[in-house]
CSV table of C-alpha atoms in Angstrom, one decimal:
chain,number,residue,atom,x,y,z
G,31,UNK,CA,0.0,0.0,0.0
G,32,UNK,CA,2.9,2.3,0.6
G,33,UNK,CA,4.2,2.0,-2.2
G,34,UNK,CA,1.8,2.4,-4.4
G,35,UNK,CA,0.9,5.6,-2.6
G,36,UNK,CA,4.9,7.0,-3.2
G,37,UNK,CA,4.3,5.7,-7.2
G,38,UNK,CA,1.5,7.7,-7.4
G,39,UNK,CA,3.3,10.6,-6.1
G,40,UNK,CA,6.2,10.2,-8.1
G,41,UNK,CA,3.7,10.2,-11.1
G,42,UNK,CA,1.5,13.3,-10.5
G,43,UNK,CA,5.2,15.5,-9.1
G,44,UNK,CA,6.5,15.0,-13.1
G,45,UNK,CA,3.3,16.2,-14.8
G,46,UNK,CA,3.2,19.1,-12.7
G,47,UNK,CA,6.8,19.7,-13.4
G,48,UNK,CA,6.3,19.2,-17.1
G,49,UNK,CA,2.6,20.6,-17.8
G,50,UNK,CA,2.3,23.3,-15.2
G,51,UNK,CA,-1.4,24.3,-14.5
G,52,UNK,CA,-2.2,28.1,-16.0
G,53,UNK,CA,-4.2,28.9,-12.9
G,54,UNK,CA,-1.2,27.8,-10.7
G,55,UNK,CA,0.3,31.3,-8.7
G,56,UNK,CA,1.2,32.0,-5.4
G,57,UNK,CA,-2.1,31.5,-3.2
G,58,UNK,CA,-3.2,29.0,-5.7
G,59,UNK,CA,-3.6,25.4,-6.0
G,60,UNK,CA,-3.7,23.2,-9.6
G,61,UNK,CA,-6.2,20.2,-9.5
G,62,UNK,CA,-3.7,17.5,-9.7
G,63,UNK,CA,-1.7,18.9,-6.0
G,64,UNK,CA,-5.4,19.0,-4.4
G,65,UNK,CA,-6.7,15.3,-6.2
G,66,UNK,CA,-2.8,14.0,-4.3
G,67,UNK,CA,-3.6,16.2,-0.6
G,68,UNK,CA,-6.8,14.1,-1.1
G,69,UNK,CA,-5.6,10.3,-1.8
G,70,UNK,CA,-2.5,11.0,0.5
G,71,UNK,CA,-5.0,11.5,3.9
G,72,UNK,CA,-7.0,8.8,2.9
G,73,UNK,CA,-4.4,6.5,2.7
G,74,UNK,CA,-3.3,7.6,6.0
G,75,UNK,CA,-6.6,7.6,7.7
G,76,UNK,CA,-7.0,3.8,6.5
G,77,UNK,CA,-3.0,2.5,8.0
G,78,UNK,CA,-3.9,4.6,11.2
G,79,UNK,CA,-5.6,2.7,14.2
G,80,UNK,CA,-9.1,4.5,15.0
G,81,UNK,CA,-8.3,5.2,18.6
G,82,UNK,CA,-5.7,7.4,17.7
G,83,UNK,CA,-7.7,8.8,15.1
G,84,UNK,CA,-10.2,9.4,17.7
G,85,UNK,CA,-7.6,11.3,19.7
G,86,UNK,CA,-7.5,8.5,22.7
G,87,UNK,CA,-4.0,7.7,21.6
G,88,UNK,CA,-1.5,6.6,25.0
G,89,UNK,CA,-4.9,6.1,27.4
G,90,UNK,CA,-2.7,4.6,29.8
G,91,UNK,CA,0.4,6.5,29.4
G,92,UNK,CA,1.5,9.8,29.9
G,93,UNK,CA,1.8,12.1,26.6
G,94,UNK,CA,4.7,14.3,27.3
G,95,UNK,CA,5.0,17.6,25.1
G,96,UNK,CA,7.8,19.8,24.6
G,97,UNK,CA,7.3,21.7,27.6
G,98,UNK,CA,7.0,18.8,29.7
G,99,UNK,CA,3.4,18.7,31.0
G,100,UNK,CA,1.3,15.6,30.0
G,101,UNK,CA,-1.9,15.9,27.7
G,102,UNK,CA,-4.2,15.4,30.2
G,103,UNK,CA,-2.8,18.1,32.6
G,104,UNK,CA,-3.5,20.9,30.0
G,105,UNK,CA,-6.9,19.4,28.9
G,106,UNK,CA,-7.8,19.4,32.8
G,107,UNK,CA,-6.8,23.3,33.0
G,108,UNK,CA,-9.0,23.7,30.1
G,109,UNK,CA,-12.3,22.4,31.6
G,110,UNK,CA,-14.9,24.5,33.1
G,111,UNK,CA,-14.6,24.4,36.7
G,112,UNK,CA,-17.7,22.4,38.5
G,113,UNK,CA,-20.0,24.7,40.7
G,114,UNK,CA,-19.4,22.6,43.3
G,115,UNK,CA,-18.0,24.4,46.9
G,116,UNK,CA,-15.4,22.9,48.6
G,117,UNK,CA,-15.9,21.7,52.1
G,118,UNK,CA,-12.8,23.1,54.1
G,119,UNK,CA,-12.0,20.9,57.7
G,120,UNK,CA,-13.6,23.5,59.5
G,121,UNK,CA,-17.1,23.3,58.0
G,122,UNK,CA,-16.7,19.8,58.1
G,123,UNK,CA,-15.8,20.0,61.8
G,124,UNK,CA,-18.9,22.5,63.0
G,125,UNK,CA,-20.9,20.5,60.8
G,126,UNK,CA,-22.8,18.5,63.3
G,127,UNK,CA,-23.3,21.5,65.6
G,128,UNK,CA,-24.3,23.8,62.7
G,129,UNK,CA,-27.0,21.4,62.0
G,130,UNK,CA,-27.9,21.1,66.1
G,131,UNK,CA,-27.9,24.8,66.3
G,132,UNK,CA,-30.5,25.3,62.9
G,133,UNK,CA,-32.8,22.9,64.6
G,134,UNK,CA,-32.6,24.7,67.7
G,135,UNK,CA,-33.3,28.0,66.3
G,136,UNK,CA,-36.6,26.6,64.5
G,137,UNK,CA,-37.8,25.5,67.4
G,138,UNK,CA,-37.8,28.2,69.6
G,139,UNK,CA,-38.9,31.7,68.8
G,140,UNK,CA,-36.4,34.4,68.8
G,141,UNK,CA,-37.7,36.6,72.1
G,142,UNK,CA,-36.2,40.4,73.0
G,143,UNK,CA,-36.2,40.1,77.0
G,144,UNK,CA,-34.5,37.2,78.8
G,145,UNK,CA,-34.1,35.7,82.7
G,146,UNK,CA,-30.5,34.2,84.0
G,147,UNK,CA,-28.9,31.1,85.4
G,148,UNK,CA,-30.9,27.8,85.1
G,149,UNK,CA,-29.5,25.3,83.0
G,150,UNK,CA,-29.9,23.7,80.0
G,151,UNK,CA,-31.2,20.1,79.3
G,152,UNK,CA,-29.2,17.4,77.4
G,153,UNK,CA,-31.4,17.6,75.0
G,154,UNK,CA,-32.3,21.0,74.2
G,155,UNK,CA,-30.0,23.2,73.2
G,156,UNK,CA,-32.1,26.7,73.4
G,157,UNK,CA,-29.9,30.2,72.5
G,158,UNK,CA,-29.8,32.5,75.5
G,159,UNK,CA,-29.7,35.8,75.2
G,160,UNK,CA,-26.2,37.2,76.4
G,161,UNK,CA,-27.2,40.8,75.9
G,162,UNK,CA,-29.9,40.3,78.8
G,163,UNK,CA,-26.9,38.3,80.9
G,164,UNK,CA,-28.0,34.8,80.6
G,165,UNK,CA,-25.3,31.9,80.7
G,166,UNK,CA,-26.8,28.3,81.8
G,167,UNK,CA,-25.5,26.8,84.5
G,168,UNK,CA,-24.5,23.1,82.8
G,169,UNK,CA,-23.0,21.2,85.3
G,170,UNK,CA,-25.3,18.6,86.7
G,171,UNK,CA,-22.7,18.8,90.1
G,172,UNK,CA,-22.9,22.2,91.1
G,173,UNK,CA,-26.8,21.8,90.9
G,174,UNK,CA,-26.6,19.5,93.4
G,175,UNK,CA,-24.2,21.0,95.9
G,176,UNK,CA,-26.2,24.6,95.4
G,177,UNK,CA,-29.2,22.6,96.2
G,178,UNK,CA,-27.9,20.5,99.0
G,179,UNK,CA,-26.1,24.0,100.6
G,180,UNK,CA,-29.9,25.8,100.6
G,181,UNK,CA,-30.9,22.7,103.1
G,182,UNK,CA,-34.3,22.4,102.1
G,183,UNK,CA,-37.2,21.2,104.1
G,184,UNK,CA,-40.5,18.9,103.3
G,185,UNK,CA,-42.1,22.3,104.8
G,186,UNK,CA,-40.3,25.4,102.8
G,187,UNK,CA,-41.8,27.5,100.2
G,188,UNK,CA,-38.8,28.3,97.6
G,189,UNK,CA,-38.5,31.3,95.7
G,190,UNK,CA,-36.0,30.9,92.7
G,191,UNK,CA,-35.0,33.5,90.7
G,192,UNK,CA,-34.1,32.9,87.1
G,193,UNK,CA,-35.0,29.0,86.8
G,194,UNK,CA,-33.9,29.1,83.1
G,195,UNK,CA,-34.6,25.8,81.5
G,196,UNK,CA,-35.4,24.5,85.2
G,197,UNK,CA,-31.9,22.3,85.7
G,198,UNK,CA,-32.0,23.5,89.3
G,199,UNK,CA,-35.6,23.9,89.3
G,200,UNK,CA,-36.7,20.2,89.2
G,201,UNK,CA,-34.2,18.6,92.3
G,202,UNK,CA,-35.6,21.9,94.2
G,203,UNK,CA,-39.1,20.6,93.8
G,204,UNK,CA,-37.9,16.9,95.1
G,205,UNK,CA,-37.9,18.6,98.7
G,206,UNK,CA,-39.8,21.1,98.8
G,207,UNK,CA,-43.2,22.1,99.8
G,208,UNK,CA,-43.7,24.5,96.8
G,209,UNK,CA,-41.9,26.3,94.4
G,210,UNK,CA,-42.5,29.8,93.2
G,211,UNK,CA,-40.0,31.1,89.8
G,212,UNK,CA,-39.7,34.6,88.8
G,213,UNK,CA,-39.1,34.6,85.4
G,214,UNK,CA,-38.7,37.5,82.6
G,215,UNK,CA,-37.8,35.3,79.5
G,216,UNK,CA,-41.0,34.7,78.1
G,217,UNK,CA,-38.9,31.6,76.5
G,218,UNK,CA,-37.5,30.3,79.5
G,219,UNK,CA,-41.3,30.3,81.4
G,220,UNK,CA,-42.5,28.3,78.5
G,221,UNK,CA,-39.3,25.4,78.6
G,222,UNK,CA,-39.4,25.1,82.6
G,223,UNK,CA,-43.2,24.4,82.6
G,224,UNK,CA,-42.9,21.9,79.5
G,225,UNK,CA,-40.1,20.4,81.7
G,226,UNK,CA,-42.1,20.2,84.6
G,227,UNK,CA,-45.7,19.5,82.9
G,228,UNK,CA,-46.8,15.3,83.4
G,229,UNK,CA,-44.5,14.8,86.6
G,230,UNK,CA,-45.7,14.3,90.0
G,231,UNK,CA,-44.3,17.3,90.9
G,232,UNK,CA,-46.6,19.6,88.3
G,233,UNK,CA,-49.1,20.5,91.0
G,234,UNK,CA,-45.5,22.4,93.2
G,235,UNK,CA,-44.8,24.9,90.9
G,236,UNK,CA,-46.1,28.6,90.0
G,237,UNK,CA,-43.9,30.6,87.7
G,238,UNK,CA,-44.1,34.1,87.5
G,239,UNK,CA,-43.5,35.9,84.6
G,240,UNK,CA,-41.9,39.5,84.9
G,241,UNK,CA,-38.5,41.5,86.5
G,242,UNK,CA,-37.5,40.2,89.6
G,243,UNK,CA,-36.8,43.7,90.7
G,244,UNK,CA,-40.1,45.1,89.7
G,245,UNK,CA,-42.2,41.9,91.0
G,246,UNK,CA,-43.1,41.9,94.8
G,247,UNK,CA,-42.2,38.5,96.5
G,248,UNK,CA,-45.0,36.6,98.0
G,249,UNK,CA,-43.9,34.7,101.3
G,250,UNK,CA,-40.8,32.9,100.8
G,251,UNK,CA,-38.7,30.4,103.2
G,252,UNK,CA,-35.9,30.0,101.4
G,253,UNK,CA,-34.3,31.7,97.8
G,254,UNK,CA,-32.2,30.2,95.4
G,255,UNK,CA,-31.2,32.5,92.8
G,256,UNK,CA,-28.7,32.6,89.7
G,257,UNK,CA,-29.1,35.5,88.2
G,258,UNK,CA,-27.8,38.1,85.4
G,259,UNK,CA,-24.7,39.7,87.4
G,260,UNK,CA,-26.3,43.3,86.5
G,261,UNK,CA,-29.1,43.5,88.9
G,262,UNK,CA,-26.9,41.7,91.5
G,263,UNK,CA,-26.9,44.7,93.9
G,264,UNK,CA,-30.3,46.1,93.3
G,265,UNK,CA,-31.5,42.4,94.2
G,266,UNK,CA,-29.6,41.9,97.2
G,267,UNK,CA,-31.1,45.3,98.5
G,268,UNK,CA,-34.4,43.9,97.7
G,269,UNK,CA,-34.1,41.2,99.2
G,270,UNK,CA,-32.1,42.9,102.9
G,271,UNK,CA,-35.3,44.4,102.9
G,272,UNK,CA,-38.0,41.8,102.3
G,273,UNK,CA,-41.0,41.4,104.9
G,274,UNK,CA,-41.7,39.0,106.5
G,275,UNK,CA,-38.4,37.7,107.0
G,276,UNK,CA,-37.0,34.3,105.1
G,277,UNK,CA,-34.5,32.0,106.7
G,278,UNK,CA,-32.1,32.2,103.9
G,279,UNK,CA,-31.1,33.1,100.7
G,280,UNK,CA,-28.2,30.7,98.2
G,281,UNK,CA,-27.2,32.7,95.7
G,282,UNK,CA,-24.8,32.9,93.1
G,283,UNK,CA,-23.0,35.9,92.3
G,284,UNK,CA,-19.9,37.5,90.3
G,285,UNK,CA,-16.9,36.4,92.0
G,286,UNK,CA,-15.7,40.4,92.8
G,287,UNK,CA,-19.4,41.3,93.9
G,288,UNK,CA,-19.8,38.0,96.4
G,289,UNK,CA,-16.3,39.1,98.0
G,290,UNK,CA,-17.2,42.5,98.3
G,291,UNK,CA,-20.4,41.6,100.6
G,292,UNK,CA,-17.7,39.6,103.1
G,293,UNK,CA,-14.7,42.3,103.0
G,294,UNK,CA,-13.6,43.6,105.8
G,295,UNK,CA,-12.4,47.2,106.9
G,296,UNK,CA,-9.1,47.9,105.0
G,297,UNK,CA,-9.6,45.7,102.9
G,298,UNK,CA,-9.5,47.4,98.9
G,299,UNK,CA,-13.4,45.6,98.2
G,300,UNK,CA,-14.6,47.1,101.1
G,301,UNK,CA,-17.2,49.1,100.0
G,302,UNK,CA,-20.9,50.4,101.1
G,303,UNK,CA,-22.6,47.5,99.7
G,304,UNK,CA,-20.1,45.8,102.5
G,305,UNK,CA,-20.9,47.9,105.3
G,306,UNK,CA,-25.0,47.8,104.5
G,307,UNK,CA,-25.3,44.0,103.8
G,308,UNK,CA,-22.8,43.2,107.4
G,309,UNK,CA,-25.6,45.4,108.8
G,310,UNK,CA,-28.0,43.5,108.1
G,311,UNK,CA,-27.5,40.0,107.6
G,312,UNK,CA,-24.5,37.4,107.9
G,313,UNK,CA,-22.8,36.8,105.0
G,314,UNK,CA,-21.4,33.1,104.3
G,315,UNK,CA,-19.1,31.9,101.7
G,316,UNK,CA,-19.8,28.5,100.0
G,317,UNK,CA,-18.2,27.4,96.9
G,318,UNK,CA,-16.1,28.9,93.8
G,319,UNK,CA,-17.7,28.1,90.3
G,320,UNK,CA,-15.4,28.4,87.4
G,321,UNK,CA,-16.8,29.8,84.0
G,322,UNK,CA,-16.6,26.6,81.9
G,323,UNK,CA,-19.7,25.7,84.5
G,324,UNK,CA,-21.9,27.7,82.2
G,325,UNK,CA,-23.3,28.0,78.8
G,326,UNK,CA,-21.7,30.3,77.0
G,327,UNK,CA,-18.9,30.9,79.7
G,328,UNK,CA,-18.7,34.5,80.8
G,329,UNK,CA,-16.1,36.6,81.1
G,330,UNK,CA,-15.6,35.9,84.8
G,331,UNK,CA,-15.4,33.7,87.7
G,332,UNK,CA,-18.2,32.8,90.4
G,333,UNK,CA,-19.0,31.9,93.8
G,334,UNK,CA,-22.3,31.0,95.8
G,335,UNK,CA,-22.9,32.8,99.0
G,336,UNK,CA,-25.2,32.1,101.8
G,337,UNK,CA,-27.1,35.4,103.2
G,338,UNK,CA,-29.4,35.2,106.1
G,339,UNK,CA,-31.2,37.9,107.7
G,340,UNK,CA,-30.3,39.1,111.3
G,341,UNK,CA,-33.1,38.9,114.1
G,342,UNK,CA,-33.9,40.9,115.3
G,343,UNK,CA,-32.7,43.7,112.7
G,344,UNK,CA,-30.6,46.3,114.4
G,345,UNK,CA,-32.3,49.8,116.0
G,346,UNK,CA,-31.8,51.6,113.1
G,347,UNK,CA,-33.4,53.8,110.4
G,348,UNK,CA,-32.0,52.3,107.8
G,349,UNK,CA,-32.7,55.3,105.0
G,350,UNK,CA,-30.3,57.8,107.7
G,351,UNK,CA,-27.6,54.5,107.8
G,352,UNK,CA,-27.4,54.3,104.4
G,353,UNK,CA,-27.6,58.5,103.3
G,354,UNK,CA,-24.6,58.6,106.0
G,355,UNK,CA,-22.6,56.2,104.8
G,356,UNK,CA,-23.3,56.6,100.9
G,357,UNK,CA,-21.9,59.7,101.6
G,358,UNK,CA,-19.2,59.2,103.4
G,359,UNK,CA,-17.6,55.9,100.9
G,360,UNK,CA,-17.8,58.6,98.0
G,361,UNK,CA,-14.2,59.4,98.9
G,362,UNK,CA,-13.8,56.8,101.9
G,363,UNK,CA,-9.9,57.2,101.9
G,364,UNK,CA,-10.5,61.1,102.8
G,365,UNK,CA,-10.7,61.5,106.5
G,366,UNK,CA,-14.2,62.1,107.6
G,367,UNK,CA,-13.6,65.9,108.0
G,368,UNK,CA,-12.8,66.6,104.5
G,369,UNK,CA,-15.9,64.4,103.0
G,370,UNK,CA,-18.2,66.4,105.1
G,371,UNK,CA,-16.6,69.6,104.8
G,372,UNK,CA,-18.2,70.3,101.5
G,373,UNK,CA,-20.2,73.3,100.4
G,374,UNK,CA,-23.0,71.0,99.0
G,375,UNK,CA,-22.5,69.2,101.8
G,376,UNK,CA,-23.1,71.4,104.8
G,377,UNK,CA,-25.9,73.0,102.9
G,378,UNK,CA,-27.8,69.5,102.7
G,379,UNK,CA,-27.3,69.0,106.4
G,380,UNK,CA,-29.0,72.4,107.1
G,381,UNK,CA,-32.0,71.7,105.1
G,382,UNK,CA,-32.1,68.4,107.0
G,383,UNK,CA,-31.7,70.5,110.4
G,384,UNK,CA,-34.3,72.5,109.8
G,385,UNK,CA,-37.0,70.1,108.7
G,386,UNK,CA,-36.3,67.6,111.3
G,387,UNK,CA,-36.3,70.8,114.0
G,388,UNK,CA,-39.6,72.2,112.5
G,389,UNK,CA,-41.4,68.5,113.1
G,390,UNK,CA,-40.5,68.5,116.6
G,391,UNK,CA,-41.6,71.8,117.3
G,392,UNK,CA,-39.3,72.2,120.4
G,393,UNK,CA,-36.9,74.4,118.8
G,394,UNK,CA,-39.2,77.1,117.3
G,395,UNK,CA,-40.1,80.5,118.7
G,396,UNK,CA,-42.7,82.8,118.6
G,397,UNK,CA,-42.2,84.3,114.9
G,398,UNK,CA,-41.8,80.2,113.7
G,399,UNK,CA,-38.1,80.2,113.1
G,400,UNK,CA,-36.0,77.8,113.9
G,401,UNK,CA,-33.6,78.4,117.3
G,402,UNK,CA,-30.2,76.8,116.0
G,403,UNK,CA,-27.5,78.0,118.5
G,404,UNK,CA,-25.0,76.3,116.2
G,405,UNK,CA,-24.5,75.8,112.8
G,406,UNK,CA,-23.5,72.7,111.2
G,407,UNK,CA,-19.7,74.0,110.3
G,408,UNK,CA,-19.1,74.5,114.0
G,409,UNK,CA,-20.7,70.5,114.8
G,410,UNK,CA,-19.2,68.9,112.1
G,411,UNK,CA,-15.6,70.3,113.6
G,412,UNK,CA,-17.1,69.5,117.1
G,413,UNK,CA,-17.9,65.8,116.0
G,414,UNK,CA,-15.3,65.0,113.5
G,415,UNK,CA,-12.6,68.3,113.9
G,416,UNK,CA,-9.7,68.2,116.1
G,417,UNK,CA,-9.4,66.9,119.4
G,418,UNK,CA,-12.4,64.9,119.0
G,419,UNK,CA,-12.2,60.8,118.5
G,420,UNK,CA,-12.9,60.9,114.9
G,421,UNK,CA,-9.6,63.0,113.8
G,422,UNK,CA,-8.0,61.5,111.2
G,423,UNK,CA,-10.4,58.4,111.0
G,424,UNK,CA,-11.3,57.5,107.2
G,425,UNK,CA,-14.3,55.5,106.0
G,426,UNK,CA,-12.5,52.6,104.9
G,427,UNK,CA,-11.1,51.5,108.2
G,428,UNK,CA,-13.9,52.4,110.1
G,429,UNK,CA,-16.4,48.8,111.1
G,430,UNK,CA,-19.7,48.4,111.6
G,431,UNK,CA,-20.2,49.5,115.4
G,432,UNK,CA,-17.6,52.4,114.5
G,433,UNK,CA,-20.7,53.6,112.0
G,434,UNK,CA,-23.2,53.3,115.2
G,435,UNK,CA,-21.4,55.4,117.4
G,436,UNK,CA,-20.6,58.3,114.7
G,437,UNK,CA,-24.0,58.6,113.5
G,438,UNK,CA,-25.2,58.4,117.1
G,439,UNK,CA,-22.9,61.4,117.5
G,440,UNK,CA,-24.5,63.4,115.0
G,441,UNK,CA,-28.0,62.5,116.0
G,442,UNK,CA,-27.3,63.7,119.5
G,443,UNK,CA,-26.2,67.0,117.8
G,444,UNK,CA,-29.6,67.2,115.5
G,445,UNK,CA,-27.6,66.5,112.1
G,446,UNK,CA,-29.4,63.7,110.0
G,447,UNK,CA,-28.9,62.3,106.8
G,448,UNK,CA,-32.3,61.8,105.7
């Protein structure tokens, strides 16, 4: 076949040399060249196997070109790239939690207010709100020891502030004779009675929906609380002040705020919410709870104190108690002469003079002004001056029946506070 194919060409090459075609030129080509282009690719097309024809030639084997990159290489760079997103390890990794935390969010309705502390159930895995200060309490074993440090009896009415998903709630109702919760996530009041709802202990619980510093308290025996760590002081005061008097309270606070209501004079925590609480009610330490105890952590640590109430309360107005020493811990490492030797100061104590003078009546006179045969400069240096048993004394080192004797003073002396 080959050779026929090289006779033939041999053939058609001396006509053309001999009898050139007229219509022959540059850019043209005679009949004869284009009748041998013709036979010559057939010929090849029939000696060439069809799947190298087909362009399928070295399947198995790597075609190298000149550069040195194989076929298949440059015919992969050339294909359209699939829509297809790649799955990098860490979507793989959250995968599983992604999925938790879609279902999660479908079930339960977004809501603007929330409560604190609780816990959250094994199985359910509802957001809380952070802005509002909620992080459950997840660890099954400082349930238990907050529960078994608030000493419950078959007898006690509980109050629990913040039950949450009702982790705490449900061991509290094991031992107790009922159970009221002060709730202000609308969420929360909905998971704690669905948690609750078909147990024996349905018929125990009453959950009240609203802000625990806004809502009166009912009678109470003991309080459990863990709550958002912003409304920790305004809930203590509520609570110092609560009638009729509960036995105690367990409650679990920011770890700086619980250690403030134990300090001690001198110490750098000891503050006016120190003084105030000492006043009122004993102050017990219980346990430290680390952040990784809640869901999400905070940014903190905890601790659980125990508060109960003294009783009898001390012979006190507590509104003078407190104006004195609010005043006084504004600059409690000033001695007590320079706090009260203030323009705005004296001039409060004046006003006070005089109205507590003019609901006596003993020191008016006949034209219904007030007889003051000192003024409040010359009794503040009389109380608190020189040569008297205050010079030099500052608020942070003074205790609690250091307080009782100096207001006494001033009483005695008809300055007040109030």
């Amino acid at each position: 076949m080959l050779s026929a194919i090289l006779s033939r060409h041999s053939i058609v090459t001396s006509i053309l040399r001999n009898h050139p075609s007229p219509t022959t030129g540059p850019g043209k080509v005679s009949a004869a060249a284009a009748f041998l282009q013709t036979q010559d690719t057939t010929a090849r097309r029939s000696t060439t196997p069809a799947f190298k024809r087909t362009g399928i030639a070295n399947f198995g084997t790597k075609n190298k070109t000149a550069s040195g990159r194989s076929h298949h290489k440059q015919n992969r760079k050339s294909m359209p790239k699939t829509s297809r997103k790649k799955r990098s390890r860490s979507d793989a990794a959250s995968a599983p939690y992604s999925a938790v935390s879609a279902i999660a969010s479908k079930g339960s309705p977004a809501s603007s207010s929330g409560g604190g502390g609780g816990g959250s159930s094994g199985h359910n895995l509802i957001a809380p709100n952070t802005s509002l200060g909620q992080h459950f309490l997840k660890n099954p074993a400082v349930v238990t020891a907050i529960v078994a440090k608030a000493a419950i009896k078959p007898t006690d009415v509980v109050l629990e502030i913040g039950p949450g998903t009702g982790n705490m709630t449900v061991p509290l109702l094991e031992q107790c004779k009922s159970l009221i919760a002060v709730e202000y996530d609308t969420r929360m009041v909905r998971e704690v009675l669905k948690r609750v709802e078909g147990t024996p202990q349905d018929h125990k619980l009453r959950v009240v929906q609203g802000d625990a510093i806004k809502t009166a308290f009912p009678f109470f025996d003991v309080c459990v609380a863990n709550v958002p760590y912003q409304i920790s002081s305004p809930l203590v005061f509520k609570l110092l002040s609560h009638r009729p008097m509960f036995r105690c309270a367990v409650m679990m606070f920011q770890e700086e705020f619980a250690l403030r209501l134990t300090a001690k004079p001198g110490e750098a925590l000891y503050c006016r919410l120190s003084v105030n609480t000492q006043l009122l009610a004993k102050v017990d330490q219980l346990m430290k709870v680390g952040r990784n105890n809640f869901r999400p952590p905070p940014k903190v640590e905890s601790r659980v104190v125990r508060i109960e109430l003294r009783n009898p309360p001390p012979p006190v107005n507590f509104t003078e108690w407190d104006g004195m020493v609010r005043l006084l811990f504004n600059r409690k490492n000033k001695t007590l002469r320079s706090v009260l030797m203030v323009k705005a100061t004296i001039k409060m104590l004046e006003d006070n003079r005089r109205t507590h003078a003019s609901l006596r009546s003993d020191n008016i006179d006949g034209d219904g002004n007030v007889d003051m045969d000192k003024d409040v400069v010359e009794i503040i240096e009389e109380v608190v001056g020189k040569k008297s048993k205050w010079e030099g004394k500052r608020a942070a080192k003074l205790d609690l029946d250091d307080f009782l004797s100096l207001l006494a003073d001033f009483n005695k002396r008809g300055i007040h506070f109030s």
